[in-house]
Amino acid sequence: MTNNKRKQTLLDQIENGLIVSCQARKGWPMYGSNIMAAFAKAASEGGAVGIRANEPQNIIAIKNTVDLPIIGLYKQWHSDYEVYITPTFESAVEVIQAGADIVAIDGTARKRPNNETFPTIVQKLKAEYPNVLIMADISTLEEAKDAERIGVDLISTTLSGYTEQTKHIENADFTLLEKLVHQLHTPIVAEGRIHTQQEAKRALELGVHSVVVGTAITRPEVITRWFVEEIKSIS
């Protein structure tokens, strides 16, 4: 199978479907590769078309558990840089070597370690790993346009609400999604604060390629808090 055909097959697999983000940081109740794999299995049985996963060991565990496309990333925090989603070429390579079919990378122009830039990382990945799809995690229309010019395979709204320019956004950014769908040709993935079935459906109705849901499915401590806070609001 040629690289282009393989990439199109992966895109077809996740089109119009739900991707479940199975992630937990160290110190969170659900942290652990076995737990992430269990979440992925449950998501698969529920009809998910793909899994988004953080850290090589979790990607490996999930890859050994479910037969679904995996969007892999490697969150690494550096005190001098805001970028933390797969911030370097080496972190992207670790994700790929763990078995990810798609590697998600911070697609903003913010500074990152080793004087690397998003365009140079994408260029090297395309040269050395041509069979792997690249997803740009962005927060604005301008960042998405830049990512499309660079030649990424997918663009996700993951960072809307999490950058200096977009910190005022507190809910799913449907305005941005609509602009991306109408102004770009690259497949768009809706991600970020999508908490209900209705919001996921709305995103797909706007014309996005796929929708990612994480917290509302795989963070029971947060879901519990939502219920508790609503109950407490009873006068």
PDB file of C-alpha atoms in Angstrom:
ATOM      1  CA  MET A   1       0.000   0.000   0.000  1.00  0.00           C
ATOM      2  CA  THR A   2       1.409   3.392  -0.992  1.00  0.00           C
ATOM      3  CA  ASN A   3       1.836   6.108   1.603  1.00  0.00           C
ATOM      4  CA  ASN A   4      -0.930   8.226   0.071  1.00  0.00           C
ATOM      5  CA  LYS A   5      -3.329   5.285  -0.031  1.00  0.00           C
ATOM      6  CA  ARG A   6      -2.512   4.350   3.576  1.00  0.00           C
ATOM      7  CA  LYS A   7      -3.070   7.921   4.711  1.00  0.00           C
ATOM      8  CA  GLN A   8      -6.406   8.100   2.883  1.00  0.00           C
ATOM      9  CA  THR A   9      -7.470   4.808   4.459  1.00  0.00           C
ATOM     10  CA  LEU A  10      -6.773   6.231   7.926  1.00  0.00           C
ATOM     11  CA  LEU A  11      -8.672   9.416   7.138  1.00  0.00           C
ATOM     12  CA  ASP A  12     -11.605   7.347   5.895  1.00  0.00           C
ATOM     13  CA  GLN A  13     -11.575   5.267   9.087  1.00  0.00           C
ATOM     14  CA  ILE A  14     -12.069   8.266  11.355  1.00  0.00           C
ATOM     15  CA  GLU A  15     -14.362  10.330   9.125  1.00  0.00           C
ATOM     16  CA  ASN A  16     -17.662  11.435  10.700  1.00  0.00           C
ATOM     17  CA  GLY A  17     -16.836   9.538  13.879  1.00  0.00           C
ATOM     18  CA  LEU A  18     -15.989   9.941  17.534  1.00  0.00           C
ATOM     19  CA  ILE A  19     -12.382   9.825  18.695  1.00  0.00           C
ATOM     20  CA  VAL A  20     -11.990   9.331  22.429  1.00  0.00           C
ATOM     21  CA  SER A  21      -9.098  11.045  24.189  1.00  0.00           C
ATOM     22  CA  CYS A  22      -7.692   8.670  26.805  1.00  0.00           C
ATOM     23  CA  GLN A  23      -5.276  10.776  28.838  1.00  0.00           C
ATOM     24  CA  ALA A  24      -4.309  11.257  32.471  1.00  0.00           C
ATOM     25  CA  ARG A  25      -1.386  13.056  34.073  1.00  0.00           C
ATOM     26  CA  LYS A  26       0.713  11.654  36.868  1.00  0.00           C
ATOM     27  CA  GLY A  27      -1.146  12.317  40.108  1.00  0.00           C
ATOM     28  CA  TRP A  28      -4.599  12.067  38.547  1.00  0.00           C
ATOM     29  CA  PRO A  29      -6.832   9.183  39.754  1.00  0.00           C
ATOM     30  CA  MET A  30      -6.886   7.450  36.355  1.00  0.00           C
ATOM     31  CA  TYR A  31      -3.145   7.656  35.663  1.00  0.00           C
ATOM     32  CA  GLY A  32      -1.572   4.438  34.407  1.00  0.00           C
ATOM     33  CA  SER A  33      -1.097   2.598  31.113  1.00  0.00           C
ATOM     34  CA  ASN A  34      -3.400  -0.251  32.136  1.00  0.00           C
ATOM     35  CA  ILE A  35      -6.176   2.222  32.901  1.00  0.00           C
ATOM     36  CA  MET A  36      -5.671   4.072  29.624  1.00  0.00           C
ATOM     37  CA  ALA A  37      -5.831   0.771  27.742  1.00  0.00           C
ATOM     38  CA  ALA A  38      -9.039  -0.138  29.581  1.00  0.00           C
ATOM     39  CA  PHE A  39     -10.585   3.222  28.682  1.00  0.00           C
ATOM     40  CA  ALA A  40      -9.574   2.663  25.051  1.00  0.00           C
ATOM     41  CA  LYS A  41     -11.152  -0.797  25.038  1.00  0.00           C
ATOM     42  CA  ALA A  42     -14.369   0.588  26.501  1.00  0.00           C
ATOM     43  CA  ALA A  43     -14.355   3.375  23.902  1.00  0.00           C
ATOM     44  CA  SER A  44     -13.838   0.848  21.123  1.00  0.00           C
ATOM     45  CA  GLU A  45     -16.717  -1.281  22.348  1.00  0.00           C
ATOM     46  CA  GLY A  46     -18.862   1.848  22.460  1.00  0.00           C
ATOM     47  CA  GLY A  47     -18.213   2.621  18.801  1.00  0.00           C
ATOM     48  CA  ALA A  48     -15.281   5.052  18.825  1.00  0.00           C
ATOM     49  CA  VAL A  49     -13.407   5.274  15.527  1.00  0.00           C
ATOM     50  CA  GLY A  50     -10.086   6.280  17.042  1.00  0.00           C
ATOM     51  CA  ILE A  51      -8.149   7.024  20.223  1.00  0.00           C
ATOM     52  CA  ARG A  52      -6.070  10.073  21.167  1.00  0.00           C
ATOM     53  CA  ALA A  53      -3.353   9.152  23.660  1.00  0.00           C
ATOM     54  CA  ASN A  54      -0.465  10.817  25.481  1.00  0.00           C
ATOM     55  CA  GLU A  55       2.987   9.353  26.258  1.00  0.00           C
ATOM     56  CA  PRO A  56       4.721   6.458  24.480  1.00  0.00           C
ATOM     57  CA  GLN A  57       3.994   3.851  27.156  1.00  0.00           C
ATOM     58  CA  ASN A  58       0.277   4.558  26.991  1.00  0.00           C
ATOM     59  CA  ILE A  59       0.266   4.461  23.202  1.00  0.00           C
ATOM     60  CA  ILE A  60       1.954   1.055  23.290  1.00  0.00           C
ATOM     61  CA  ALA A  61      -0.539  -0.297  25.834  1.00  0.00           C
ATOM     62  CA  ILE A  62      -3.498   0.985  23.826  1.00  0.00           C
ATOM     63  CA  LYS A  63      -2.056  -0.312  20.549  1.00  0.00           C
ATOM     64  CA  ASN A  64      -1.843  -3.764  22.133  1.00  0.00           C
ATOM     65  CA  THR A  65      -5.458  -3.565  23.295  1.00  0.00           C
ATOM     66  CA  VAL A  66      -7.547  -2.093  20.483  1.00  0.00           C
ATOM     67  CA  ASP A  67      -7.449  -2.131  16.699  1.00  0.00           C
ATOM     68  CA  LEU A  68      -8.204   1.530  16.111  1.00  0.00           C
ATOM     69  CA  PRO A  69      -6.213   4.417  14.618  1.00  0.00           C
ATOM     70  CA  ILE A  70      -4.243   6.172  17.344  1.00  0.00           C
ATOM     71  CA  ILE A  71      -3.501   9.885  17.483  1.00  0.00           C
ATOM     72  CA  GLY A  72      -0.383  10.055  19.601  1.00  0.00           C
ATOM     73  CA  LEU A  73       1.187  12.980  21.391  1.00  0.00           C
ATOM     74  CA  TYR A  74       3.781  13.503  24.087  1.00  0.00           C
ATOM     75  CA  LYS A  75       3.110  16.255  26.594  1.00  0.00           C
ATOM     76  CA  GLN A  76       6.365  17.677  27.916  1.00  0.00           C
ATOM     77  CA  TRP A  77       6.453  20.776  30.075  1.00  0.00           C
ATOM     78  CA  HIS A  78       9.474  23.110  29.953  1.00  0.00           C
ATOM     79  CA  SER A  79       9.693  26.075  32.304  1.00  0.00           C
ATOM     80  CA  ASP A  80      10.896  28.412  29.554  1.00  0.00           C
ATOM     81  CA  TYR A  81       8.328  27.464  26.909  1.00  0.00           C
ATOM     82  CA  GLU A  82       4.540  27.492  26.645  1.00  0.00           C
ATOM     83  CA  VAL A  83       4.472  24.701  24.059  1.00  0.00           C
ATOM     84  CA  TYR A  84       3.932  21.278  25.633  1.00  0.00           C
ATOM     85  CA  ILE A  85       2.094  19.103  23.079  1.00  0.00           C
ATOM     86  CA  THR A  86       4.852  17.151  21.312  1.00  0.00           C
ATOM     87  CA  PRO A  87       7.131  20.205  21.453  1.00  0.00           C
ATOM     88  CA  THR A  88      10.181  18.759  19.664  1.00  0.00           C
ATOM     89  CA  PHE A  89      11.090  16.533  16.743  1.00  0.00           C
ATOM     90  CA  GLU A  90      12.469  13.927  19.138  1.00  0.00           C
ATOM     91  CA  SER A  91       9.220  13.800  21.120  1.00  0.00           C
ATOM     92  CA  ALA A  92       7.341  13.249  17.856  1.00  0.00           C
ATOM     93  CA  VAL A  93       9.686  10.406  16.945  1.00  0.00           C
ATOM     94  CA  GLU A  94       9.026   8.734  20.312  1.00  0.00           C
ATOM     95  CA  VAL A  95       5.290   8.915  19.640  1.00  0.00           C
ATOM     96  CA  ILE A  96       5.736   7.402  16.187  1.00  0.00           C
ATOM     97  CA  GLN A  97       8.015   4.636  17.422  1.00  0.00           C
ATOM     98  CA  ALA A  98       5.398   3.754  20.045  1.00  0.00           C
ATOM     99  CA  GLY A  99       3.001   2.962  17.211  1.00  0.00           C
ATOM    100  CA  ALA A 100       0.882   6.076  16.682  1.00  0.00           C
ATOM    101  CA  ASP A 101      -0.743   6.340  13.256  1.00  0.00           C
ATOM    102  CA  ILE A 102      -1.141  10.099  13.568  1.00  0.00           C
ATOM    103  CA  VAL A 103       1.172  12.378  15.541  1.00  0.00           C
ATOM    104  CA  ALA A 104      -0.365  15.502  17.081  1.00  0.00           C
ATOM    105  CA  ILE A 105       1.914  18.531  17.452  1.00  0.00           C
ATOM    106  CA  ASP A 106       1.412  22.038  18.803  1.00  0.00           C
ATOM    107  CA  GLY A 107       0.882  23.979  15.584  1.00  0.00           C
ATOM    108  CA  THR A 108       1.343  27.470  16.992  1.00  0.00           C
ATOM    109  CA  ALA A 109       4.276  29.767  16.258  1.00  0.00           C
ATOM    110  CA  ARG A 110       5.258  29.934  19.927  1.00  0.00           C
ATOM    111  CA  LYS A 111       8.857  29.249  20.898  1.00  0.00           C
ATOM    112  CA  ARG A 112       9.851  25.706  21.701  1.00  0.00           C
ATOM    113  CA  PRO A 113      12.993  23.902  22.915  1.00  0.00           C
ATOM    114  CA  ASN A 114      16.176  23.528  20.827  1.00  0.00           C
ATOM    115  CA  ASN A 115      15.224  26.530  18.675  1.00  0.00           C
ATOM    116  CA  GLU A 116      12.964  24.214  16.716  1.00  0.00           C
ATOM    117  CA  THR A 117       9.891  25.505  14.898  1.00  0.00           C
ATOM    118  CA  PHE A 118       6.676  23.846  13.864  1.00  0.00           C
ATOM    119  CA  PRO A 119       7.520  24.045  10.122  1.00  0.00           C
ATOM    120  CA  THR A 120      10.966  22.485  10.577  1.00  0.00           C
ATOM    121  CA  ILE A 121       9.554  19.646  12.696  1.00  0.00           C
ATOM    122  CA  VAL A 122       6.881  18.897  10.084  1.00  0.00           C
ATOM    123  CA  GLN A 123       9.445  19.007   7.279  1.00  0.00           C
ATOM    124  CA  LYS A 124      11.728  16.499   9.035  1.00  0.00           C
ATOM    125  CA  LEU A 125       8.848  14.179   9.899  1.00  0.00           C
ATOM    126  CA  LYS A 126       7.617  14.162   6.315  1.00  0.00           C
ATOM    127  CA  ALA A 127      11.103  13.292   5.106  1.00  0.00           C
ATOM    128  CA  GLU A 128      11.854  10.570   7.656  1.00  0.00           C
ATOM    129  CA  TYR A 129       8.373   9.170   8.406  1.00  0.00           C
ATOM    130  CA  PRO A 130       6.334   9.721   5.228  1.00  0.00           C
ATOM    131  CA  ASN A 131       3.718   7.102   6.152  1.00  0.00           C
ATOM    132  CA  VAL A 132       2.675   8.881   9.378  1.00  0.00           C
ATOM    133  CA  LEU A 133      -0.043  11.507   9.347  1.00  0.00           C
ATOM    134  CA  ILE A 134       0.619  14.846  11.058  1.00  0.00           C
ATOM    135  CA  MET A 135      -2.049  16.702  13.006  1.00  0.00           C
ATOM    136  CA  ALA A 136      -1.591  20.372  13.897  1.00  0.00           C
ATOM    137  CA  ASP A 137      -3.166  21.400  17.206  1.00  0.00           C
ATOM    138  CA  ILE A 138      -4.100  25.065  16.758  1.00  0.00           C
ATOM    139  CA  SER A 139      -6.020  27.839  18.503  1.00  0.00           C
ATOM    140  CA  THR A 140      -6.762  30.375  15.745  1.00  0.00           C
ATOM    141  CA  LEU A 141      -7.715  30.571  12.079  1.00  0.00           C
ATOM    142  CA  GLU A 142      -4.336  32.130  11.227  1.00  0.00           C
ATOM    143  CA  GLU A 143      -2.463  29.234  12.836  1.00  0.00           C
ATOM    144  CA  ALA A 144      -4.634  26.793  10.903  1.00  0.00           C
ATOM    145  CA  LYS A 145      -3.911  28.558   7.610  1.00  0.00           C
ATOM    146  CA  ASP A 146      -0.181  28.410   8.343  1.00  0.00           C
ATOM    147  CA  ALA A 147      -0.467  24.697   9.152  1.00  0.00           C
ATOM    148  CA  GLU A 148      -2.272  24.031   5.881  1.00  0.00           C
ATOM    149  CA  ARG A 149       0.423  25.869   3.926  1.00  0.00           C
ATOM    150  CA  ILE A 150       3.053  23.719   5.637  1.00  0.00           C
ATOM    151  CA  GLY A 151       1.197  20.624   4.481  1.00  0.00           C
ATOM    152  CA  VAL A 152      -0.173  18.875   7.571  1.00  0.00           C
ATOM    153  CA  ASP A 153      -2.730  16.103   7.146  1.00  0.00           C
ATOM    154  CA  LEU A 154      -5.251  17.224   9.779  1.00  0.00           C
ATOM    155  CA  ILE A 155      -5.932  20.329  11.817  1.00  0.00           C
ATOM    156  CA  SER A 156      -7.457  20.184  15.313  1.00  0.00           C
ATOM    157  CA  THR A 157      -8.906  22.965  17.473  1.00  0.00           C
ATOM    158  CA  THR A 158      -7.304  21.461  20.592  1.00  0.00           C
ATOM    159  CA  LEU A 159      -5.664  24.677  21.772  1.00  0.00           C
ATOM    160  CA  SER A 160      -8.579  27.080  21.418  1.00  0.00           C
ATOM    161  CA  GLY A 161      -8.963  28.619  24.867  1.00  0.00           C
ATOM    162  CA  TYR A 162      -5.481  27.580  25.968  1.00  0.00           C
ATOM    163  CA  THR A 163      -3.257  30.225  24.375  1.00  0.00           C
ATOM    164  CA  GLU A 164      -2.781  33.902  25.186  1.00  0.00           C
ATOM    165  CA  GLN A 165      -4.822  34.919  22.139  1.00  0.00           C
ATOM    166  CA  THR A 166      -7.743  32.660  22.986  1.00  0.00           C
ATOM    167  CA  LYS A 167      -7.780  32.497  26.799  1.00  0.00           C
ATOM    168  CA  HIS A 168     -11.149  34.297  26.830  1.00  0.00           C
ATOM    169  CA  ILE A 169     -12.828  31.296  25.174  1.00  0.00           C
ATOM    170  CA  GLU A 170     -14.374  29.015  27.781  1.00  0.00           C
ATOM    171  CA  ASN A 171     -16.576  26.697  25.712  1.00  0.00           C
ATOM    172  CA  ALA A 172     -16.321  24.620  22.552  1.00  0.00           C
ATOM    173  CA  ASP A 173     -15.241  27.020  19.807  1.00  0.00           C
ATOM    174  CA  PHE A 174     -17.915  26.491  17.168  1.00  0.00           C
ATOM    175  CA  THR A 175     -17.181  29.877  15.609  1.00  0.00           C
ATOM    176  CA  LEU A 176     -13.622  28.811  14.857  1.00  0.00           C
ATOM    177  CA  LEU A 177     -14.775  25.413  13.595  1.00  0.00           C
ATOM    178  CA  GLU A 178     -17.150  27.001  11.121  1.00  0.00           C
ATOM    179  CA  LYS A 179     -14.423  29.314   9.790  1.00  0.00           C
ATOM    180  CA  LEU A 180     -11.967  26.443   9.411  1.00  0.00           C
ATOM    181  CA  VAL A 181     -14.432  24.233   7.561  1.00  0.00           C
ATOM    182  CA  HIS A 182     -15.354  26.990   5.111  1.00  0.00           C
ATOM    183  CA  GLN A 183     -11.908  28.480   4.517  1.00  0.00           C
ATOM    184  CA  LEU A 184      -9.570  25.485   4.505  1.00  0.00           C
ATOM    185  CA  HIS A 185      -9.227  22.261   2.517  1.00  0.00           C
ATOM    186  CA  THR A 186      -7.424  20.214   5.174  1.00  0.00           C
ATOM    187  CA  PRO A 187      -9.650  17.855   7.237  1.00  0.00           C
ATOM    188  CA  ILE A 188     -10.701  19.590  10.462  1.00  0.00           C
ATOM    189  CA  VAL A 189     -10.983  17.787  13.798  1.00  0.00           C
ATOM    190  CA  ALA A 190     -13.153  19.341  16.493  1.00  0.00           C
ATOM    191  CA  GLU A 191     -11.548  19.093  19.920  1.00  0.00           C
ATOM    192  CA  GLY A 192     -11.768  21.062  23.120  1.00  0.00           C
ATOM    193  CA  ARG A 193     -14.535  21.372  25.715  1.00  0.00           C
ATOM    194  CA  ILE A 194     -17.032  19.255  23.816  1.00  0.00           C
ATOM    195  CA  HIS A 195     -18.993  17.901  26.750  1.00  0.00           C
ATOM    196  CA  THR A 196     -22.296  16.622  25.386  1.00  0.00           C
ATOM    197  CA  GLN A 197     -23.641  14.416  22.617  1.00  0.00           C
ATOM    198  CA  GLN A 198     -25.419  17.442  21.204  1.00  0.00           C
ATOM    199  CA  GLU A 199     -22.180  19.450  20.977  1.00  0.00           C
ATOM    200  CA  ALA A 200     -20.421  16.570  19.226  1.00  0.00           C
ATOM    201  CA  LYS A 201     -23.289  16.293  16.751  1.00  0.00           C
ATOM    202  CA  ARG A 202     -23.276  20.051  16.176  1.00  0.00           C
ATOM    203  CA  ALA A 203     -19.563  19.963  15.327  1.00  0.00           C
ATOM    204  CA  LEU A 204     -20.081  17.196  12.776  1.00  0.00           C
ATOM    205  CA  GLU A 205     -23.048  19.017  11.285  1.00  0.00           C
ATOM    206  CA  LEU A 206     -20.750  22.001  10.682  1.00  0.00           C
ATOM    207  CA  GLY A 207     -18.691  19.747   8.429  1.00  0.00           C
ATOM    208  CA  VAL A 208     -15.693  18.714  10.519  1.00  0.00           C
ATOM    209  CA  HIS A 209     -13.972  15.456   9.643  1.00  0.00           C
ATOM    210  CA  SER A 210     -14.088  13.978  13.162  1.00  0.00           C
ATOM    211  CA  VAL A 211     -14.774  14.984  16.734  1.00  0.00           C
ATOM    212  CA  VAL A 212     -12.608  14.305  19.803  1.00  0.00           C
ATOM    213  CA  VAL A 213     -14.089  14.005  23.286  1.00  0.00           C
ATOM    214  CA  GLY A 214     -11.940  13.439  26.348  1.00  0.00           C
ATOM    215  CA  THR A 215     -12.949  14.865  29.714  1.00  0.00           C
ATOM    216  CA  ALA A 216     -16.661  14.054  29.359  1.00  0.00           C
ATOM    217  CA  ILE A 217     -15.831  10.373  28.813  1.00  0.00           C
ATOM    218  CA  THR A 218     -12.521   9.588  30.492  1.00  0.00           C
ATOM    219  CA  ARG A 219     -12.285  11.880  33.525  1.00  0.00           C
ATOM    220  CA  PRO A 220     -14.779  10.563  36.092  1.00  0.00           C
ATOM    221  CA  GLU A 221     -13.528  12.929  38.793  1.00  0.00           C
ATOM    222  CA  VAL A 222     -14.461  15.917  36.623  1.00  0.00           C
ATOM    223  CA  ILE A 223     -17.784  14.433  35.560  1.00  0.00           C
ATOM    224  CA  THR A 224     -18.592  13.765  39.216  1.00  0.00           C
ATOM    225  CA  ARG A 225     -17.772  17.403  40.034  1.00  0.00           C
ATOM    226  CA  TRP A 226     -20.172  18.590  37.327  1.00  0.00           C
ATOM    227  CA  PHE A 227     -22.985  16.618  38.951  1.00  0.00           C
ATOM    228  CA  VAL A 228     -22.058  17.735  42.469  1.00  0.00           C
ATOM    229  CA  GLU A 229     -21.920  21.411  41.504  1.00  0.00           C
ATOM    230  CA  GLU A 230     -25.291  21.180  39.757  1.00  0.00           C
ATOM    231  CA  ILE A 231     -26.843  19.516  42.785  1.00  0.00           C
ATOM    232  CA  LYS A 232     -25.420  22.197  45.071  1.00  0.00           C
ATOM    233  CA  SER A 233     -27.049  24.880  42.950  1.00  0.00           C
ATOM    234  CA  ILE A 234     -30.488  23.751  44.066  1.00  0.00           C
ATOM    235  CA  SER A 235     -31.948  26.565  46.139  1.00  0.00           C
TER     236      SER A 235
END
